PDB file of C-alpha atoms and ligand atoms in Angstrom:
ATOM      1  CA  UNK A   1     -62.778-112.669 101.151  1.00 74.00           C
ATOM      2  CA  UNK A   2     -64.113-117.101 100.225  1.00 83.00           C
ATOM      3  CA  UNK A   3     -67.335-117.315 101.345  1.00 88.00           C
ATOM      4  CA  UNK A   4     -68.229-119.450 104.229  1.00 91.00           C
ATOM      5  CA  UNK A   5     -70.502-121.859 105.210  1.00 87.00           C
ATOM      6  CA  UNK A   6     -71.621-120.596 108.184  1.00 90.00           C
ATOM      7  CA  UNK A   7     -71.052-117.313 110.679  1.00 94.00           C
ATOM      8  CA  UNK A   8     -72.318-117.013 114.365  1.00 90.00           C
ATOM      9  CA  UNK A   9     -71.079-114.933 116.264  1.00 91.00           C
ATOM     10  CA  UNK A  10     -71.382-116.223 120.188  1.00 87.00           C
ATOM     11  CA  UNK A  11     -70.816-113.842 123.290  1.00 87.00           C
ATOM     12  CA  UNK A  12     -69.011-111.780 121.097  1.00 91.00           C
ATOM     13  CA  UNK A  13     -66.600-114.406 118.777  1.00 94.00           C
ATOM     14  CA  UNK A  14     -66.767-114.359 115.168  1.00 97.00           C
ATOM     15  CA  UNK A  15     -67.084-118.056 114.171  1.00 98.00           C
ATOM     16  CA  UNK A  16     -66.844-118.509 110.746  1.00 97.00           C
ATOM     17  CA  UNK A  17     -67.191-122.703 110.111  1.00 98.00           C
ATOM     18  CA  UNK A  18     -66.033-123.639 106.555  1.00 97.00           C
ATOM     19  CA  UNK A  19     -66.717-126.627 103.618  1.00 96.00           C
ATOM     20  CA  UNK A  20     -63.463-127.611 104.166  1.00 96.00           C
ATOM     21  CA  UNK A  21     -60.158-127.118 105.512  1.00 97.00           C
ATOM     22  CA  UNK A  22     -59.050-125.824 102.392  1.00 97.00           C
ATOM     23  CA  UNK A  23     -61.130-123.117 101.957  1.00 97.00           C
ATOM     24  CA  UNK A  24     -60.711-122.263 105.742  1.00 98.00           C
ATOM     25  CA  UNK A  25     -56.444-121.901 105.057  1.00 98.00           C
ATOM     26  CA  UNK A  26     -57.703-119.427 102.137  1.00 98.00           C
ATOM     27  CA  UNK A  27     -59.946-117.212 104.015  1.00 98.00           C
ATOM     28  CA  UNK A  28     -56.601-116.908 106.888  1.00 98.00           C
ATOM     29  CA  UNK A  29     -54.704-116.376 103.881  1.00 98.00           C
ATOM     30  CA  UNK A  30     -57.064-113.296 102.726  1.00 98.00           C
ATOM     31  CA  UNK A  31     -57.771-112.132 106.185  1.00 98.00           C
ATOM     32  CA  UNK A  32     -54.384-111.546 106.481  1.00 98.00           C
ATOM     33  CA  UNK A  33     -54.082-110.244 103.216  1.00 98.00           C
ATOM     34  CA  UNK A  34     -56.168-107.099 103.717  1.00 98.00           C
ATOM     35  CA  UNK A  35     -55.434-106.305 107.532  1.00 98.00           C
ATOM     36  CA  UNK A  36     -51.595-106.346 105.860  1.00 98.00           C
ATOM     37  CA  UNK A  37     -53.246-103.794 103.664  1.00 98.00           C
ATOM     38  CA  UNK A  38     -55.024-102.238 105.829  1.00 98.00           C
ATOM     39  CA  UNK A  39     -52.075-101.686 108.522  1.00 98.00           C
ATOM     40  CA  UNK A  40     -49.714-100.655 105.003  1.00 98.00           C
ATOM     41  CA  UNK A  41     -51.659 -97.952 103.717  1.00 98.00           C
ATOM     42  CA  UNK A  42     -52.547 -96.542 107.338  1.00 97.00           C
ATOM     43  CA  UNK A  43     -48.915 -96.679 109.279  1.00 96.00           C
ATOM     44  CA  UNK A  44     -46.831 -97.682 106.908  1.00 98.00           C
ATOM     45  CA  UNK A  45     -46.386-101.291 108.777  1.00 98.00           C
ATOM     46  CA  UNK A  46     -47.480-104.237 108.981  1.00 98.00           C
ATOM     47  CA  UNK A  47     -46.649-106.149 111.730  1.00 98.00           C
ATOM     48  CA  UNK A  48     -47.947-110.263 112.278  1.00 98.00           C
ATOM     49  CA  UNK A  49     -47.656-112.731 114.653  1.00 98.00           C
ATOM     50  CA  UNK A  50     -46.895-115.857 113.310  1.00 98.00           C
ATOM     51  CA  UNK A  51     -47.984-119.924 114.893  1.00 98.00           C
ATOM     52  CA  UNK A  52     -46.159-123.084 112.268  1.00 97.00           C
ATOM     53  CA  UNK A  53     -47.563-126.540 112.699  1.00 96.00           C
ATOM     54  CA  UNK A  54     -49.443-128.216 111.020  1.00 97.00           C
ATOM     55  CA  UNK A  55     -52.896-126.974 110.379  1.00 97.00           C
ATOM     56  CA  UNK A  56     -51.244-123.622 109.372  1.00 98.00           C
ATOM     57  CA  UNK A  57     -49.170-124.593 106.615  1.00 98.00           C
ATOM     58  CA  UNK A  58     -52.167-124.556 103.188  1.00 96.00           C
ATOM     59  CA  UNK A  59     -52.436-120.650 104.961  1.00 98.00           C
ATOM     60  CA  UNK A  60     -48.489-120.021 104.299  1.00 98.00           C
ATOM     61  CA  UNK A  61     -48.728-121.920 100.253  1.00 98.00           C
ATOM     62  CA  UNK A  62     -51.223-119.365  99.893  1.00 98.00           C
ATOM     63  CA  UNK A  63     -49.355-116.088 101.019  1.00 98.00           C
ATOM     64  CA  UNK A  64     -46.073-117.327  98.891  1.00 98.00           C
ATOM     65  CA  UNK A  65     -49.949-117.670  95.667  1.00 98.00           C
ATOM     66  CA  UNK A  66     -50.189-114.622  96.568  1.00 98.00           C
ATOM     67  CA  UNK A  67     -46.910-112.880  96.200  1.00 98.00           C
ATOM     68  CA  UNK A  68     -46.224-114.473  93.745  1.00 98.00           C
ATOM     69  CA  UNK A  69     -49.663-112.866  92.159  1.00 98.00           C
ATOM     70  CA  UNK A  70     -48.219-109.472  92.434  1.00 98.00           C
ATOM     71  CA  UNK A  71     -51.122-109.563  95.152  1.00 98.00           C
ATOM     72  CA  UNK A  72     -48.956-108.896  98.646  1.00 98.00           C
ATOM     73  CA  UNK A  73     -45.105-108.180  99.369  1.00 98.00           C
ATOM     74  CA  UNK A  74     -44.063-107.249 102.677  1.00 98.00           C
ATOM     75  CA  UNK A  75     -41.720-104.912 102.063  1.00 98.00           C
ATOM     76  CA  UNK A  76     -43.543-103.708 105.019  1.00 98.00           C
ATOM     77  CA  UNK A  77     -44.036-106.084 107.270  1.00 98.00           C
ATOM     78  CA  UNK A  78     -42.359-107.562 110.342  1.00 98.00           C
ATOM     79  CA  UNK A  79     -42.930-110.697 111.774  1.00 98.00           C
ATOM     80  CA  UNK A  80     -42.916-112.405 115.554  1.00 98.00           C
ATOM     81  CA  UNK A  81     -43.549-115.861 115.707  1.00 98.00           C
ATOM     82  CA  UNK A  82     -45.553-117.505 118.245  1.00 98.00           C
ATOM     83  CA  UNK A  83     -43.506-119.853 119.797  1.00 98.00           C
ATOM     84  CA  UNK A  84     -39.831-122.735 119.549  1.00 98.00           C
ATOM     85  CA  UNK A  85     -38.385-125.345 120.877  1.00 97.00           C
ATOM     86  CA  UNK A  86     -36.144-125.171 123.866  1.00 98.00           C
ATOM     87  CA  UNK A  87     -32.973-125.436 123.121  1.00 98.00           C
ATOM     88  CA  UNK A  88     -32.107-126.340 119.582  1.00 97.00           C
ATOM     89  CA  UNK A  89     -30.125-124.921 116.470  1.00 95.00           C
ATOM     90  CA  UNK A  90     -31.248-122.323 114.031  1.00 87.00           C
ATOM     91  CA  UNK A  91     -31.041-125.004 111.139  1.00 92.00           C
ATOM     92  CA  UNK A  92     -32.096-128.292 112.723  1.00 95.00           C
ATOM     93  CA  UNK A  93     -35.165-129.512 110.640  1.00 94.00           C
ATOM     94  CA  UNK A  94     -37.212-129.374 113.319  1.00 95.00           C
ATOM     95  CA  UNK A  95     -36.512-126.121 114.701  1.00 96.00           C
ATOM     96  CA  UNK A  96     -39.778-123.444 113.860  1.00 97.00           C
ATOM     97  CA  UNK A  97     -36.856-121.254 112.133  1.00 97.00           C
ATOM     98  CA  UNK A  98     -36.602-124.093 109.611  1.00 97.00           C
ATOM     99  CA  UNK A  99     -40.058-124.007 109.688  1.00 97.00           C
ATOM    100  CA  UNK A 100     -41.474-120.675 109.072  1.00 98.00           C
ATOM    101  CA  UNK A 101     -37.695-120.674 106.404  1.00 98.00           C
ATOM    102  CA  UNK A 102     -39.018-123.739 104.507  1.00 97.00           C
ATOM    103  CA  UNK A 103     -42.936-123.103 104.181  1.00 98.00           C
ATOM    104  CA  UNK A 104     -43.257-119.138 103.856  1.00 98.00           C
ATOM    105  CA  UNK A 105     -39.913-117.153 104.784  1.00 98.00           C
ATOM    106  CA  UNK A 106     -38.095-118.225 101.384  1.00 98.00           C
ATOM    107  CA  UNK A 107     -41.167-117.383  99.045  1.00 98.00           C
ATOM    108  CA  UNK A 108     -41.423-113.984  99.733  1.00 98.00           C
ATOM    109  CA  UNK A 109     -40.000-110.310 100.343  1.00 98.00           C
ATOM    110  CA  UNK A 110     -39.961-110.343 103.782  1.00 98.00           C
ATOM    111  CA  UNK A 111     -36.375-108.955 105.388  1.00 98.00           C
ATOM    112  CA  UNK A 112     -34.818-110.983 106.968  1.00 97.00           C
ATOM    113  CA  UNK A 113     -34.842-109.274 110.360  1.00 98.00           C
ATOM    114  CA  UNK A 114     -37.819-108.504 110.760  1.00 98.00           C
ATOM    115  CA  UNK A 115     -38.592-112.037 110.832  1.00 98.00           C
ATOM    116  CA  UNK A 116     -38.549-112.615 114.593  1.00 98.00           C
ATOM    117  CA  UNK A 117     -38.637-116.168 116.606  1.00 98.00           C
ATOM    118  CA  UNK A 118     -37.708-116.568 119.893  1.00 98.00           C
ATOM    119  CA  UNK A 119     -34.066-118.243 119.818  1.00 98.00           C
ATOM    120  CA  UNK A 120     -33.394-121.814 120.528  1.00 98.00           C
ATOM    121  CA  UNK A 121     -29.747-121.149 120.954  1.00 98.00           C
ATOM    122  CA  UNK A 122     -30.708-118.332 123.868  1.00 98.00           C
ATOM    123  CA  UNK A 123     -28.149-119.863 126.849  1.00 98.00           C
ATOM    124  CA  UNK A 124     -30.590-121.129 129.494  1.00 98.00           C
ATOM    125  CA  UNK A 125     -29.654-118.004 131.927  1.00 98.00           C
ATOM    126  CA  UNK A 126     -30.236-114.906 129.204  1.00 98.00           C
ATOM    127  CA  UNK A 127     -33.452-117.077 127.983  1.00 98.00           C
ATOM    128  CA  UNK A 128     -35.684-114.668 131.322  1.00 98.00           C
ATOM    129  CA  UNK A 129     -33.913-111.362 129.414  1.00 98.00           C
ATOM    130  CA  UNK A 130     -34.051-112.611 125.566  1.00 98.00           C
ATOM    131  CA  UNK A 131     -37.770-113.093 126.398  1.00 98.00           C
ATOM    132  CA  UNK A 132     -38.662-110.000 127.834  1.00 98.00           C
ATOM    133  CA  UNK A 133     -36.277-108.125 124.940  1.00 98.00           C
ATOM    134  CA  UNK A 134     -39.257-110.072 123.061  1.00 98.00           C
ATOM    135  CA  UNK A 135     -42.305-108.627 124.792  1.00 97.00           C
ATOM    136  CA  UNK A 136     -40.432-105.119 124.808  1.00 97.00           C
ATOM    137  CA  UNK A 137     -40.110-105.334 120.433  1.00 97.00           C
ATOM    138  CA  UNK A 138     -43.050-106.215 120.162  1.00 97.00           C
ATOM    139  CA  UNK A 139     -44.529-102.989 121.596  1.00 96.00           C
ATOM    140  CA  UNK A 140     -41.514-100.836 119.932  1.00 97.00           C
ATOM    141  CA  UNK A 141     -43.455-102.283 116.543  1.00 97.00           C
ATOM    142  CA  UNK A 142     -46.459-100.544 117.841  1.00 97.00           C
ATOM    143  CA  UNK A 143     -48.267-104.265 118.305  1.00 97.00           C
ATOM    144  CA  UNK A 144     -48.864-106.875 117.150  1.00 98.00           C
ATOM    145  CA  UNK A 145     -51.940-106.624 113.760  1.00 98.00           C
ATOM    146  CA  UNK A 146     -53.164-110.006 113.806  1.00 98.00           C
ATOM    147  CA  UNK A 147     -52.119-113.273 115.055  1.00 98.00           C
ATOM    148  CA  UNK A 148     -51.901-115.962 114.290  1.00 99.00           C
ATOM    149  CA  UNK A 149     -52.867-119.297 115.769  1.00 98.00           C
ATOM    150  CA  UNK A 150     -53.558-122.978 115.877  1.00 98.00           C
ATOM    151  CA  UNK A 151     -55.058-124.971 119.402  1.00 98.00           C
ATOM    152  CA  UNK A 152     -53.475-128.336 120.653  1.00 97.00           C
ATOM    153  CA  UNK A 153     -56.212-130.814 121.380  1.00 97.00           C
ATOM    154  CA  UNK A 154     -55.023-130.371 124.769  1.00 97.00           C
ATOM    155  CA  UNK A 155     -56.509-126.408 124.092  1.00 98.00           C
ATOM    156  CA  UNK A 156     -53.252-124.645 124.478  1.00 98.00           C
ATOM    157  CA  UNK A 157     -51.845-121.206 123.209  1.00 98.00           C
ATOM    158  CA  UNK A 158     -47.964-121.163 121.232  1.00 98.00           C
ATOM    159  CA  UNK A 159     -47.249-123.128 123.559  1.00 98.00           C
ATOM    160  CA  UNK A 160     -48.965-122.028 126.976  1.00 98.00           C
ATOM    161  CA  UNK A 161     -49.957-124.822 128.027  1.00 98.00           C
ATOM    162  CA  UNK A 162     -53.221-125.749 130.168  1.00 98.00           C
ATOM    163  CA  UNK A 163     -51.583-125.093 134.178  1.00 98.00           C
ATOM    164  CA  UNK A 164     -53.810-124.477 137.598  1.00 98.00           C
ATOM    165  CA  UNK A 165     -52.499-121.426 137.686  1.00 98.00           C
ATOM    166  CA  UNK A 166     -55.193-117.869 138.908  1.00 98.00           C
ATOM    167  CA  UNK A 167     -57.650-116.368 135.371  1.00 98.00           C
ATOM    168  CA  UNK A 168     -55.701-113.296 136.497  1.00 98.00           C
ATOM    169  CA  UNK A 169     -52.391-115.304 136.601  1.00 98.00           C
ATOM    170  CA  UNK A 170     -53.131-116.944 133.616  1.00 98.00           C
ATOM    171  CA  UNK A 171     -54.422-113.386 131.847  1.00 98.00           C
ATOM    172  CA  UNK A 172     -51.023-112.051 133.064  1.00 98.00           C
ATOM    173  CA  UNK A 173     -48.642-115.366 131.395  1.00 98.00           C
ATOM    174  CA  UNK A 174     -45.489-113.037 129.965  1.00 97.00           C
ATOM    175  CA  UNK A 175     -42.729-114.711 127.013  1.00 98.00           C
ATOM    176  CA  UNK A 176     -41.054-117.770 129.061  1.00 98.00           C
ATOM    177  CA  UNK A 177     -39.202-121.120 128.446  1.00 98.00           C
ATOM    178  CA  UNK A 178     -42.521-123.140 129.172  1.00 98.00           C
ATOM    179  CA  UNK A 179     -42.759-127.434 129.795  1.00 97.00           C
ATOM    180  CA  UNK A 180     -44.201-129.774 126.693  1.00 97.00           C
ATOM    181  CA  UNK A 181     -47.891-130.922 128.577  1.00 96.00           C
ATOM    182  CA  UNK A 182     -47.626-134.529 127.634  1.00 95.00           C
ATOM    183  CA  UNK A 183     -50.363-133.727 124.796  1.00 94.00           C
ATOM    184  CA  UNK A 184     -48.359-131.963 123.409  1.00 94.00           C
ATOM    185  CA  UNK A 185     -45.338-134.360 123.263  1.00 93.00           C
ATOM    186  CA  UNK A 186     -47.047-137.074 121.301  1.00 92.00           C
ATOM    187  CA  UNK A 187     -48.423-134.416 119.247  1.00 91.00           C
ATOM    188  CA  UNK A 188     -44.721-133.628 118.424  1.00 90.00           C
ATOM    189  CA  UNK A 189     -43.654-137.124 118.256  1.00 87.00           C
ATOM    190  CA  UNK A 190     -44.881-137.806 114.924  1.00 84.00           C
ATOM    191  CA  UNK A 191     -42.045-134.599 113.718  1.00 85.00           C
ATOM    192  CA  UNK A 192     -39.724-135.988 115.936  1.00 89.00           C
ATOM    193  CA  UNK A 193     -39.276-139.125 114.618  1.00 81.00           C
ATOM    194  CA  UNK A 194     -40.500-141.491 118.628  1.00 80.00           C
ATOM    195  CA  UNK A 195     -42.049-139.633 121.648  1.00 79.00           C
ATOM    196  CA  UNK A 196     -38.411-140.194 123.438  1.00 81.00           C
ATOM    197  CA  UNK A 197     -37.138-138.154 121.142  1.00 89.00           C
ATOM    198  CA  UNK A 198     -39.448-134.489 121.101  1.00 91.00           C
ATOM    199  CA  UNK A 199     -37.730-131.822 123.176  1.00 94.00           C
ATOM    200  CA  UNK A 200     -39.566-130.933 126.373  1.00 95.00           C
ATOM    201  CA  UNK A 201     -38.911-127.706 126.739  1.00 98.00           C
ATOM    202  CA  UNK A 202     -39.971-124.720 124.317  1.00 98.00           C
ATOM    203  CA  UNK A 203     -39.934-121.080 124.693  1.00 98.00           C
ATOM    204  CA  UNK A 204     -43.100-119.223 124.256  1.00 98.00           C
ATOM    205  CA  UNK A 205     -45.118-116.093 123.786  1.00 98.00           C
ATOM    206  CA  UNK A 206     -47.002-115.084 126.594  1.00 98.00           C
ATOM    207  CA  UNK A 207     -50.554-114.289 126.750  1.00 98.00           C
ATOM    208  CA  UNK A 208     -50.274-111.777 127.688  1.00 97.00           C
ATOM    209  CA  UNK A 209     -48.739-110.544 124.320  1.00 95.00           C
ATOM    210  CA  UNK A 210     -51.490-112.831 122.059  1.00 98.00           C
ATOM    211  CA  UNK A 211     -54.596-111.504 124.240  1.00 98.00           C
ATOM    212  CA  UNK A 212     -52.695-107.728 122.919  1.00 98.00           C
ATOM    213  CA  UNK A 213     -52.570-108.131 119.601  1.00 98.00           C
ATOM    214  CA  UNK A 214     -54.994-105.896 117.933  1.00 98.00           C
ATOM    215  CA  UNK A 215     -56.817-109.191 116.238  1.00 98.00           C
ATOM    216  CA  UNK A 216     -56.608-112.236 116.537  1.00 98.00           C
ATOM    217  CA  UNK A 217     -57.444-115.765 114.836  1.00 98.00           C
ATOM    218  CA  UNK A 218     -57.421-118.355 116.003  1.00 98.00           C
ATOM    219  CA  UNK A 219     -57.083-121.552 112.565  1.00 98.00           C
ATOM    220  CA  UNK A 220     -58.744-125.138 113.470  1.00 98.00           C
ATOM    221  CA  UNK A 221     -59.429-128.109 111.267  1.00 98.00           C
ATOM    222  CA  UNK A 222     -60.337-131.749 111.218  1.00 98.00           C
ATOM    223  CA  UNK A 223     -62.463-133.473 113.163  1.00 98.00           C
ATOM    224  CA  UNK A 224     -59.252-134.405 116.103  1.00 97.00           C
ATOM    225  CA  UNK A 225     -59.737-130.317 117.310  1.00 98.00           C
ATOM    226  CA  UNK A 226     -63.968-130.574 117.785  1.00 98.00           C
ATOM    227  CA  UNK A 227     -63.370-131.682 121.288  1.00 98.00           C
ATOM    228  CA  UNK A 228     -61.042-128.662 122.451  1.00 98.00           C
ATOM    229  CA  UNK A 229     -62.777-126.237 120.134  1.00 98.00           C
ATOM    230  CA  UNK A 230     -66.070-126.595 121.746  1.00 97.00           C
ATOM    231  CA  UNK A 231     -64.857-126.071 124.782  1.00 97.00           C
ATOM    232  CA  UNK A 232     -63.327-123.204 124.157  1.00 98.00           C
ATOM    233  CA  UNK A 233     -65.627-121.148 122.920  1.00 97.00           C
ATOM    234  CA  UNK A 234     -68.702-123.196 125.491  1.00 95.00           C
ATOM    235  CA  UNK A 235     -67.010-123.909 128.786  1.00 95.00           C
ATOM    236  CA  UNK A 236     -65.270-121.845 130.406  1.00 96.00           C
ATOM    237  CA  UNK A 237     -62.764-119.042 130.797  1.00 97.00           C
ATOM    238  CA  UNK A 238     -60.454-121.379 132.356  1.00 98.00           C
ATOM    239  CA  UNK A 239     -56.665-121.549 132.433  1.00 98.00           C
ATOM    240  CA  UNK A 240     -56.473-125.150 131.955  1.00 98.00           C
ATOM    241  CA  UNK A 241     -58.703-124.312 128.970  1.00 98.00           C
ATOM    242  CA  UNK A 242     -55.524-121.803 127.211  1.00 98.00           C
ATOM    243  CA  UNK A 243     -57.600-121.540 124.465  1.00 98.00           C
ATOM    244  CA  UNK A 244     -60.421-119.847 126.416  1.00 98.00           C
ATOM    245  CA  UNK A 245     -58.897-117.637 127.485  1.00 98.00           C
ATOM    246  CA  UNK A 246     -58.988-115.951 124.650  1.00 98.00           C
ATOM    247  CA  UNK A 247     -63.372-115.438 125.514  1.00 97.00           C
ATOM    248  CA  UNK A 248     -61.609-112.393 127.777  1.00 98.00           C
ATOM    249  CA  UNK A 249     -60.956-110.132 124.358  1.00 98.00           C
ATOM    250  CA  UNK A 250     -63.999-111.498 122.383  1.00 97.00           C
ATOM    251  CA  UNK A 251     -64.844-108.799 120.166  1.00 97.00           C
ATOM    252  CA  UNK A 252     -61.592-109.611 118.883  1.00 98.00           C
ATOM    253  CA  UNK A 253     -60.935-112.847 118.150  1.00 98.00           C
ATOM    254  CA  UNK A 254     -62.103-114.896 114.820  1.00 98.00           C
ATOM    255  CA  UNK A 255     -62.481-118.515 114.915  1.00 98.00           C
ATOM    256  CA  UNK A 256     -62.006-119.751 111.299  1.00 98.00           C
ATOM    257  CA  UNK A 257     -62.621-123.659 111.402  1.00 98.00           C
ATOM    258  CA  UNK A 258     -63.551-126.532 108.756  1.00 98.00           C
ATOM    259  CA  UNK A 259     -67.377-128.282 109.579  1.00 97.00           C
ATOM    260  CA  UNK A 260     -64.931-131.619 111.111  1.00 97.00           C
ATOM    261  CA  UNK A 261     -63.578-128.955 114.556  1.00 98.00           C
ATOM    262  CA  UNK A 262     -66.726-127.614 113.494  1.00 97.00           C
ATOM    263  CA  UNK A 263     -68.907-130.289 114.590  1.00 96.00           C
ATOM    264  CA  UNK A 264     -68.516-130.139 118.928  1.00 95.00           C
ATOM    265  CA  UNK A 265     -70.721-126.573 118.186  1.00 93.00           C
ATOM    266  CA  UNK A 266     -73.965-126.422 116.783  1.00 85.00           C
TER     267      UNK A 266
HETATM  268  C1  F6R B   1     -46.906-123.603 116.382  1.00 84.13           C
HETATM  269  C2  F6R B   1     -47.684-123.259 117.613  1.00 84.13           C
HETATM  270  C3  F6R B   1     -49.199-124.535 118.582  1.00 84.13           C
HETATM  271  C4  F6R B   1     -49.806-125.228 117.642  1.00 84.13           C
HETATM  272  C5  F6R B   1     -50.927-126.168 117.464  1.00 84.13           C
HETATM  273  C6  F6R B   1     -52.107-126.984 116.453  1.00 84.13           C
HETATM  274  O1  F6R B   1     -46.118-122.403 116.225  1.00 84.13           O
HETATM  275  O2  F6R B   1     -48.204-122.244 118.478  1.00 84.13           O
HETATM  276  O3  F6R B   1     -49.069-123.835 119.283  1.00 84.13           O
HETATM  277  O4  F6R B   1     -50.694-123.769 116.978  1.00 84.13           O
HETATM  278  O5  F6R B   1     -49.871-127.694 118.251  1.00 84.13           O
HETATM  279  O6  F6R B   1     -50.963-127.440 115.646  1.00 84.13           O
HETATM  280  P1  F6R B   1     -51.581-128.312 114.759  1.00 84.13           P
HETATM  281  O7  F6R B   1     -50.970-127.072 113.488  1.00 84.13           O
HETATM  282  O8  F6R B   1     -50.521-129.215 113.836  1.00 84.13           O
HETATM  283  O9  F6R B   1     -52.292-129.560 114.835  1.00 84.13           O
END
């Protein structure tokens, strides 16, 4: 793997800091590649939890490059994406389904029926059933080998937004329909070309399913993430900052950061 400029173990969490965002993205792709190889060798399949947004784009372009070089096959890979807007059509270019086709699925040998996203078209009365089914499918596939995450400026993971829940309730959150926090809506305004056009609700994998992954890879890059990264790693575990809940499974979590995102840590 690409060597980080700095590594640190903090309360059981591995923190790897890279010179720039490109190197952090490449290292994340290499970690995914080695996880796929190990899981396929072990159990005949690898289950990946994926995220969208700006941060993992570089990761997906490296995974596509590895595939083209013959260094990574998705034939035995199953994927589960962490979130999707609701409601949204599958062909809407702002849907995370479109994003995944654009950045990964259409470029690799992943079987179409192995790529799972929460479905922004299910009728509202069926949402709870659909979300419970999503968690059951993950369990039936043997659980997630590696969950790739990004962090919102408000500390969200997936679309598990800051809340006033007790710690126990926050840790047990299931996959569900959720309201997007004002910070999330304002950050999404660029993609939606105006805040008033942002779809204010989403389906998200629950905190419980995220934390159950055998490994969690949190990728954060850029100065605008420095403050929230420091609070998630140094501050108390609280539902008010969902990424801090990763502290509860510290030994399974790796943070990959670039220098600007790590600026508040050292
Ligand atoms: C998207 C997702 C979100 C993003 C987070 C960071 O699938 O799960 O939690 O990871 O909002 O987004 P970017 O990478 O655009 O800063």
